[in-house]
Short mmCIF file of C-alpha atoms in Angstrom, two decimals:
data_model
loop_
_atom_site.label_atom_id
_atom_site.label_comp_id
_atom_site.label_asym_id
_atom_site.label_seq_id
_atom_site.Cartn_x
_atom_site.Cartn_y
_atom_site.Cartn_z
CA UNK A 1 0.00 0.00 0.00
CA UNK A 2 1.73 3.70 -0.87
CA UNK A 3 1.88 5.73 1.19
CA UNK A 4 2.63 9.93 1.60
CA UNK A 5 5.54 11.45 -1.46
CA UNK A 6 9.14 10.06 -0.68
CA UNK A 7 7.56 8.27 2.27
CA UNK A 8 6.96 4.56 3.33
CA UNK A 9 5.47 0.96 1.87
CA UNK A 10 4.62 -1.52 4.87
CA UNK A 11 5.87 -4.99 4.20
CA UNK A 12 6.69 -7.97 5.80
CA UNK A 13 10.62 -8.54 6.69
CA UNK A 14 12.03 -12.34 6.24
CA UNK A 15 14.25 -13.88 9.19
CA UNK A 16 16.44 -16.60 8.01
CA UNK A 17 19.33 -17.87 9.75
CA UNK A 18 22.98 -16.66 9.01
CA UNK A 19 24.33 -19.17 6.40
CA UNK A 20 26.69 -21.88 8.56
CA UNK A 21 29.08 -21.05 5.78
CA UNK A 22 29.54 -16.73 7.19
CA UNK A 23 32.90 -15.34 5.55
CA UNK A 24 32.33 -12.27 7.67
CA UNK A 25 33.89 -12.28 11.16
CA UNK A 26 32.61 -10.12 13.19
CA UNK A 27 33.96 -8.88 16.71
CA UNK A 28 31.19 -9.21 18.91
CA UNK A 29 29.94 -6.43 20.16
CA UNK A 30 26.05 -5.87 19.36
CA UNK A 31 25.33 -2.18 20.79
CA UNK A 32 26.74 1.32 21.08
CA UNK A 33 28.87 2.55 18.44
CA UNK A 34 31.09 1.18 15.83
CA UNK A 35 33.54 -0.46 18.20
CA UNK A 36 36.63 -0.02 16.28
CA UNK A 37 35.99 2.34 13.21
CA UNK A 38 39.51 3.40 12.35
CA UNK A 39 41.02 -0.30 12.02
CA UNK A 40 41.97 -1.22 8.49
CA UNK A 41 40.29 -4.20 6.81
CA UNK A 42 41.93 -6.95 4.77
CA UNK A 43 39.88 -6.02 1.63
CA UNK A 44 39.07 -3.28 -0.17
CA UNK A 45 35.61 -3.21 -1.85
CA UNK A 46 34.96 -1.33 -5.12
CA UNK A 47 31.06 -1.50 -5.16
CA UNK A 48 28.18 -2.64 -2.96
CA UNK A 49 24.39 -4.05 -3.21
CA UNK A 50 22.15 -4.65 -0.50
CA UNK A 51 19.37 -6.95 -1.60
CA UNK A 52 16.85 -8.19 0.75
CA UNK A 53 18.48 -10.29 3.26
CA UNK A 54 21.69 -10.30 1.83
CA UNK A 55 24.31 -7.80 0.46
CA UNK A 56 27.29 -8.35 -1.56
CA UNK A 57 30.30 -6.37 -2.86
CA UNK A 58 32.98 -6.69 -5.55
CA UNK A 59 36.45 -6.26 -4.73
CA UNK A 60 39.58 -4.92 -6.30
CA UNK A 61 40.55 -8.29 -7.98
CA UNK A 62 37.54 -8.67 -9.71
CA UNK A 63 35.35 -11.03 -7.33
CA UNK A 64 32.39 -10.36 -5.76
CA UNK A 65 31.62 -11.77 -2.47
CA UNK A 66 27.64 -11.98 -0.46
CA UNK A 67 26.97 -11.98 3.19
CA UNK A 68 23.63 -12.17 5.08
CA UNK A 69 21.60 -14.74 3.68
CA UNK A 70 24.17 -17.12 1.25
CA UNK A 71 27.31 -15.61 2.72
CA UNK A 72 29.67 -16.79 -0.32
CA UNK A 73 31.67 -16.05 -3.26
CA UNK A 74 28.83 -15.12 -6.36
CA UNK A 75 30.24 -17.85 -8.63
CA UNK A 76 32.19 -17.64 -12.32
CA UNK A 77 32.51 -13.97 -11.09
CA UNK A 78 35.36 -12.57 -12.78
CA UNK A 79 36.92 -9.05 -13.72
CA UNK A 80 33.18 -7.42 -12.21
CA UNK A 81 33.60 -3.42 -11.98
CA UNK A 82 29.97 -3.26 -10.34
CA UNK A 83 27.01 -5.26 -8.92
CA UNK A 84 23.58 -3.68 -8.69
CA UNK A 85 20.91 -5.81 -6.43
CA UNK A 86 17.03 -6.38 -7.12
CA UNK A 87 14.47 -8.49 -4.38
CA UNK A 88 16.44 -11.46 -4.60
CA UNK A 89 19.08 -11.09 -7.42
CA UNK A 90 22.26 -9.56 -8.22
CA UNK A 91 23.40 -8.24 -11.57
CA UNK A 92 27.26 -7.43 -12.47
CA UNK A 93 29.29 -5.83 -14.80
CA UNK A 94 32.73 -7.14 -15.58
CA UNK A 95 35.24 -4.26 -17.11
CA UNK A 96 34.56 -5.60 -20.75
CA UNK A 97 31.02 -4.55 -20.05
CA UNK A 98 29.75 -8.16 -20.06
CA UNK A 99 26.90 -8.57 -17.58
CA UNK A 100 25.89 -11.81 -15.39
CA UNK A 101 23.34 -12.17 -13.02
CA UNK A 102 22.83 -15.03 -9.89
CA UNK A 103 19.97 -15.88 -7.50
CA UNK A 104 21.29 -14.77 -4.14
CA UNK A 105 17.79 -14.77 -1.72
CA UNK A 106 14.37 -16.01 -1.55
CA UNK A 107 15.72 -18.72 0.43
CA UNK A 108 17.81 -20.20 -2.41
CA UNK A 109 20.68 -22.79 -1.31
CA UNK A 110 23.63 -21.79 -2.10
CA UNK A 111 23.79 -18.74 -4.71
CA UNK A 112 22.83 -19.77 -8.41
CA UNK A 113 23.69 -17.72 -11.51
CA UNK A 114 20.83 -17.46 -13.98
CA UNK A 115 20.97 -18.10 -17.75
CA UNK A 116 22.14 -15.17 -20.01
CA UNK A 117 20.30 -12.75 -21.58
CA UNK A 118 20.55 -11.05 -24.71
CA UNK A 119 22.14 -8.78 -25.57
CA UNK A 120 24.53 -9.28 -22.72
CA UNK A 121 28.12 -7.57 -24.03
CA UNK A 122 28.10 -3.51 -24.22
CA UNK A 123 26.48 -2.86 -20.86
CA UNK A 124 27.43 -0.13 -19.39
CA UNK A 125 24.78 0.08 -16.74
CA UNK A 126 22.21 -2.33 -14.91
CA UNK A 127 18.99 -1.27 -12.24
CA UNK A 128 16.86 -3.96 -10.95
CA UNK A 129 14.46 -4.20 -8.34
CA UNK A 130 11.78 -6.83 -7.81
CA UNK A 131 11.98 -9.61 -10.49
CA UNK A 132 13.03 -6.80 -13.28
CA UNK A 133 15.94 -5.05 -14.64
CA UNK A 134 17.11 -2.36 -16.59
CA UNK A 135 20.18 -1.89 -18.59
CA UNK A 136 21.79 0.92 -20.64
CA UNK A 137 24.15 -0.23 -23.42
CA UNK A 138 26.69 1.30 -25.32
CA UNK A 139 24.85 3.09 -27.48
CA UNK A 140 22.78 4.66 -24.61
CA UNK A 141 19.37 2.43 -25.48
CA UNK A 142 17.13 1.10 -22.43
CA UNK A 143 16.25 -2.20 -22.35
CA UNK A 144 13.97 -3.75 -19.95
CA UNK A 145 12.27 -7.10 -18.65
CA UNK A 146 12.20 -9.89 -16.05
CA UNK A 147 15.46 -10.69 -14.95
CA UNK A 148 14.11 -14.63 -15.66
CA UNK A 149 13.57 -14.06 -19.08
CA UNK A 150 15.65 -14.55 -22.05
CA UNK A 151 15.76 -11.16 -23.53
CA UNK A 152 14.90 -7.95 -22.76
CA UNK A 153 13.12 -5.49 -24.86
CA UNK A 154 13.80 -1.78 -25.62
CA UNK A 155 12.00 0.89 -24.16
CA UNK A 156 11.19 3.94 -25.71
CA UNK A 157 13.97 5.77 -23.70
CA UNK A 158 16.92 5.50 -26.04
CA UNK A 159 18.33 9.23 -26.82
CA UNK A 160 20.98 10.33 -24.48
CA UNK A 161 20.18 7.71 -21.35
CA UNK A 162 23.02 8.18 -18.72
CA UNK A 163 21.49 5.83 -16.02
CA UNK A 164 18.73 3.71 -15.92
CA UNK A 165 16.26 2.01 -12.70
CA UNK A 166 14.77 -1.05 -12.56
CA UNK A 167 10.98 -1.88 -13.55
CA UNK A 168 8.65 -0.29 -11.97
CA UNK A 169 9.26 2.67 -12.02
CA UNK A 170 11.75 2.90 -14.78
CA UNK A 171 13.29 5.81 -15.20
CA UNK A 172 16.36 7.46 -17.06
CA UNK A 173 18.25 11.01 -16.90
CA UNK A 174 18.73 12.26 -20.53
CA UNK A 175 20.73 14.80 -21.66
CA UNK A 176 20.74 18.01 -20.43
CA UNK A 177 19.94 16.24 -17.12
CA UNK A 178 16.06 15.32 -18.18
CA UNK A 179 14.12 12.95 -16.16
CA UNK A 180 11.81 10.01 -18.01
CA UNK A 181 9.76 7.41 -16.43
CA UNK A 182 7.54 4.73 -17.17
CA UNK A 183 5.87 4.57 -14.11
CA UNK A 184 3.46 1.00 -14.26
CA UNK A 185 3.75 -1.57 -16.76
CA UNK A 186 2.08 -0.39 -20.04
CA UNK A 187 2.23 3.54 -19.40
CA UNK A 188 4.70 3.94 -21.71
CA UNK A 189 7.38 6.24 -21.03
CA UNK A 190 5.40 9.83 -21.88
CA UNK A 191 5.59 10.66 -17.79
CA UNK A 192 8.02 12.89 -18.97
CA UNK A 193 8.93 14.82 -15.25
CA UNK A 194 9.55 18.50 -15.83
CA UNK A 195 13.05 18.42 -14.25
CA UNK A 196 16.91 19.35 -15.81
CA UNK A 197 20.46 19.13 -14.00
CA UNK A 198 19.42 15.81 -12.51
CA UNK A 199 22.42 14.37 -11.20
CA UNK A 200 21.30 10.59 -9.75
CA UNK A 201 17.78 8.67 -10.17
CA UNK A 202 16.45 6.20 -7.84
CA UNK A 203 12.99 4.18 -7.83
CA UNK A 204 11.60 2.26 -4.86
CA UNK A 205 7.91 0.74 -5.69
CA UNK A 206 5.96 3.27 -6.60
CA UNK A 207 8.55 6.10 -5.70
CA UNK A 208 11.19 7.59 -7.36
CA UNK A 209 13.62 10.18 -5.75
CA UNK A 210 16.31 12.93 -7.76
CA UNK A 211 19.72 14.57 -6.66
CA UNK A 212 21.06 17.91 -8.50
CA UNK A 213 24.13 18.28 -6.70
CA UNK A 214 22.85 21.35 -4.55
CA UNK A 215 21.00 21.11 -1.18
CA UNK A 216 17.76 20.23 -3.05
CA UNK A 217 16.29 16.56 -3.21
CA UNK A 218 13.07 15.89 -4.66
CA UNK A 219 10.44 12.82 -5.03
CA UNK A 220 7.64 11.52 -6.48
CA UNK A 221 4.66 9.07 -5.73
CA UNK A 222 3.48 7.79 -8.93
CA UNK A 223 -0.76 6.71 -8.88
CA UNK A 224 -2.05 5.23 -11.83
CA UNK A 225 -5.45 7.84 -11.53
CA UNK A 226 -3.21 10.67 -9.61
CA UNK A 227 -0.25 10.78 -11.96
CA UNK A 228 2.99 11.80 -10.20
CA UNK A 229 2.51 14.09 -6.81
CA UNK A 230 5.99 15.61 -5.51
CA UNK A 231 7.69 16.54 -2.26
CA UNK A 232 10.78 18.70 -2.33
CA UNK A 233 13.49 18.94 0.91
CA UNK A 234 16.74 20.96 1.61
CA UNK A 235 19.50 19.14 2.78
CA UNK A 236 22.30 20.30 4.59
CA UNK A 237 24.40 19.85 2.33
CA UNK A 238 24.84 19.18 -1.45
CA UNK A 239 23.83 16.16 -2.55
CA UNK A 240 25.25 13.58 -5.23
CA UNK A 241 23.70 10.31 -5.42
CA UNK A 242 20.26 8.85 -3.87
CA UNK A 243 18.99 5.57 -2.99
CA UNK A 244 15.60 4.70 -2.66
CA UNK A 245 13.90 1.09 -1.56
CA UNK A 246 11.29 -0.23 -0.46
CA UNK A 247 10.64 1.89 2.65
CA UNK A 248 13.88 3.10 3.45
CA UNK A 249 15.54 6.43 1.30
CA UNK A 250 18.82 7.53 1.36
CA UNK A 251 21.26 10.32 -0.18
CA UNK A 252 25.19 10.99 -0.16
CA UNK A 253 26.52 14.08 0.12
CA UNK A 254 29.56 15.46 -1.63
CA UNK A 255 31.43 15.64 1.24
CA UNK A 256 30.94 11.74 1.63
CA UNK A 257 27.69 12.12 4.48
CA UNK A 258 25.10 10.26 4.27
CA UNK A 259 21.23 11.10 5.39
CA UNK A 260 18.33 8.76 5.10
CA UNK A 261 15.02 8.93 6.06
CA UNK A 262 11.42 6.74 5.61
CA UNK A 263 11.51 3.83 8.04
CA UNK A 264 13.66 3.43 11.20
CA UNK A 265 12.44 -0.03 11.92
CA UNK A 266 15.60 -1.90 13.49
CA UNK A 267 17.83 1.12 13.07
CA UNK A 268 17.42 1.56 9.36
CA UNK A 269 18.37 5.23 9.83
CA UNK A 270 21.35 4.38 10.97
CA UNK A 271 20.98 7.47 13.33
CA UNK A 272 22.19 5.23 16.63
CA UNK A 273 18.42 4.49 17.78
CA UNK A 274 16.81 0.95 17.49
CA UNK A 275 13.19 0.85 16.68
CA UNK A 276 11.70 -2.57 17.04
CA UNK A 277 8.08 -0.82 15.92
CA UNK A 278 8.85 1.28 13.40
CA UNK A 279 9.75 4.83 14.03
CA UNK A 280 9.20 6.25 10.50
CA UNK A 281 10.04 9.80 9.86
CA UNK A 282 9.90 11.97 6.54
CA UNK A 283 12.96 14.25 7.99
CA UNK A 284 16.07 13.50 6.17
CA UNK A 285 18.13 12.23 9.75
CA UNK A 286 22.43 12.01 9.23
CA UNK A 287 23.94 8.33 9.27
CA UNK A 288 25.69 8.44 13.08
CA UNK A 289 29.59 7.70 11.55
CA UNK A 290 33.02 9.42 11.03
CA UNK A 291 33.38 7.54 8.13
CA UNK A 292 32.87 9.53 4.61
CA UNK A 293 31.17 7.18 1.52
CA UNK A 294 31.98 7.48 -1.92
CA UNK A 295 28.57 5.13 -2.56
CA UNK A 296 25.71 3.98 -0.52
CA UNK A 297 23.01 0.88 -1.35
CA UNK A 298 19.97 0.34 0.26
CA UNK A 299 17.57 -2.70 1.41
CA UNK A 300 14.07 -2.60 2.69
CA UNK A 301 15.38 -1.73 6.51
CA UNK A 302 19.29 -1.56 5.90
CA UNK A 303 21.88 0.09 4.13
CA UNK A 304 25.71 -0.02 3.42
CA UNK A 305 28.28 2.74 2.40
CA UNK A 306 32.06 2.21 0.67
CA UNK A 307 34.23 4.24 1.81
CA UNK A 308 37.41 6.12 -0.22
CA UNK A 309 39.58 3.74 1.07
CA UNK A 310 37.36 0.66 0.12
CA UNK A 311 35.95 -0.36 3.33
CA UNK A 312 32.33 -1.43 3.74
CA UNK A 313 30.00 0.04 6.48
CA UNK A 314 26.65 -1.17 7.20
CA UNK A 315 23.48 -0.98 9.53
CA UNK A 316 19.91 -1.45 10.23
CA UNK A 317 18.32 -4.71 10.64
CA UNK A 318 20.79 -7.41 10.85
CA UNK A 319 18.20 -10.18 11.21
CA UNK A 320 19.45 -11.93 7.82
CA UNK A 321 23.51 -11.01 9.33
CA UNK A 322 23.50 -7.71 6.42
CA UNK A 323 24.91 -5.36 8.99
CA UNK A 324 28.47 -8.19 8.54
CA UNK A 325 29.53 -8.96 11.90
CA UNK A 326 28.99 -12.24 12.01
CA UNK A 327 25.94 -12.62 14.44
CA UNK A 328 22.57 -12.22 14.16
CA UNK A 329 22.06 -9.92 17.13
CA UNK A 330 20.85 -6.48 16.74
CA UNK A 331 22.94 -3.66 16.59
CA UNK A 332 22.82 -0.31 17.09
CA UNK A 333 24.34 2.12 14.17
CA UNK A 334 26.79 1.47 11.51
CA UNK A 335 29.40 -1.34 11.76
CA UNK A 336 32.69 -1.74 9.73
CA UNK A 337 32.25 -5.40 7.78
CA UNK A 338 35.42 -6.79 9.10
CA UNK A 339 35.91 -9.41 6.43
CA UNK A 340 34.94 -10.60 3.02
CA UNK A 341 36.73 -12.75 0.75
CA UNK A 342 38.27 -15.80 1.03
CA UNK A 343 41.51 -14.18 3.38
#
């Protein structure tokens, strides 16, 4: 059910037990603040997704490793520059911009990579969310379907597409900054948004959230009789990238902060507080860290940054083991992931 602009879906959260098999070695401590921030890691990550119940993150020799639910390496992952993660999948890009995609969640055993899809060389972006992607090839088209399926089929959006989200919404910045979506299956993609200088996209269900690099962030709830109602907020500070999920929103700033807002259920905020019930808010409230992101990704009630130097911060609910420390006990505000990979 939507809810108010930028705002909240209700839904159900799955508790599974921590895979036996956890690469992630935590150091025990469940509450109070990062207990050793500063302390160097033996990896260094290069991008993150956080799915639901499960995150993962490629690293600087080319693998990508999962935690949470299926804590492993994703298999045949080689040479990946990116991952991008949907409802129970994750999609990468290698450096030859080939793209491969694996079933990570849902309660799969052990993680599974799906068939190909065509076209699958010249990608040089992938959103997904749900069972559906997006992808933006070399020639700056938009192609979208099921992640399932065999092929994927091109959207009207193919002038000038710089990024792409996932089905539904799906949306693309054009050039000059433009904003397009194709808010439900079958609208096309005339729900042209009057907006230029976009900077960064995001779409959560029926949500879909810009960043202009200034102060300004602004967001739209998309009804099939309504048609797209907006809510606009000033940040302190300028903002770069966004991330929007399924109740949970979130935004980097250029000086690496990050704010989120939308649900606070287990400390999805990230703000130091821990609400079992909820605790939603529409006030953008700052992640409680000294670290500085370069990226952020976010799950229904969790979230991870990356760090300049590669390191991998998370928080929120850590019922699934997301927030990486190698328990499933709650915790309050972001934790370092201490290890991932095979070292």
């Amino acid at each position: 059910m939507a809810s108010s602009v930028g705002g909240l879906h209700r839904g159900s959260v799955l508790f599974v037990a921590l895979a036996a098999m956890a690469l992630i070695i935590g150091c025990g401590h469940r509450d109070g603040a990062d207990p050793n921030p500063g302390a160097p890691v033996t990896y260094s990550a290069t991008s993150i997704a956080v799915g639901f119940g499960f995150a993962c993150a490629t690293l600087a020799d080319g693998t990508a490793w999962c935690w949470g639910e299926n804590a492993r390496q994703l298999t045949g992952a080689k040479d990946l520059r990116m991952v991008e993660a949907g409802l129970n999948d994750v999609c990468g890009i290698d450096r030859n911009d080939r793209m491969a995609c694996w079933r990570v969640g849902d309660g799969a055993t052990g993680i599974r990579r799906l068939g190909d899809v065509a076209p699958r060389n010249a990608i040089r972006a992938v959103g997904i969310r749900g069972g559906g992607r997006c992808v933006v090839t070399a020639e700056g088209r938009q192609l979208c379907g099921e992640v399932a399926a065999g092929s994927l089929t091109p959207t009207a959006m193919t002038r000038g597409v710089l990024k792409t989200t996932g089905p539904w919404p799906s949306c693309a910045i054009g050039s000059g900054g433009s904003l397009v979506c194709a808010p439900f299956p079958g609208a096309g993609v005339d729900q042209r948004l009057a907006e230029s200088g976009v900077r960064d996209v995001a779409a959560g269900d029926d949500a879909v959230c810009a960043a202009y690099g200034t102060p300004i962030v602004r967001c739209w709830d998309f009804d099939p009789v309504l048609g797209a109602t907006s809510r606009t907020m000033t940040l302190p500070a300028s903002i770069e990238k966004v991330r929007v999920s399924h109740e949970l929103y979130c935004v980097l700033a250029a000086d690496g902060r990050s704010f989120c807002w939308g649900t606070n259920l287990y400390g999805a905020q990230g703000d130091g507080s821990y609400k079992q019930g909820g605790g939603d808010t529409l006030e953008p409230q700052q992640v409680r860290t000294a670290e500085r992101f370069t990226d952020l990704s976010v799950g229904s009630t969790n979230a991870c940054g990356l760090t300049q130097e590669g390191k991998v911060v998370c928080w929120g609910n850590n019922a699934d083991g997301v927030v990486g420390q190698g328990h499933l006990d709650r915790v309050r505000g972001p934790r370092t992931v201490a290890v991932l990979g095979s070292k």
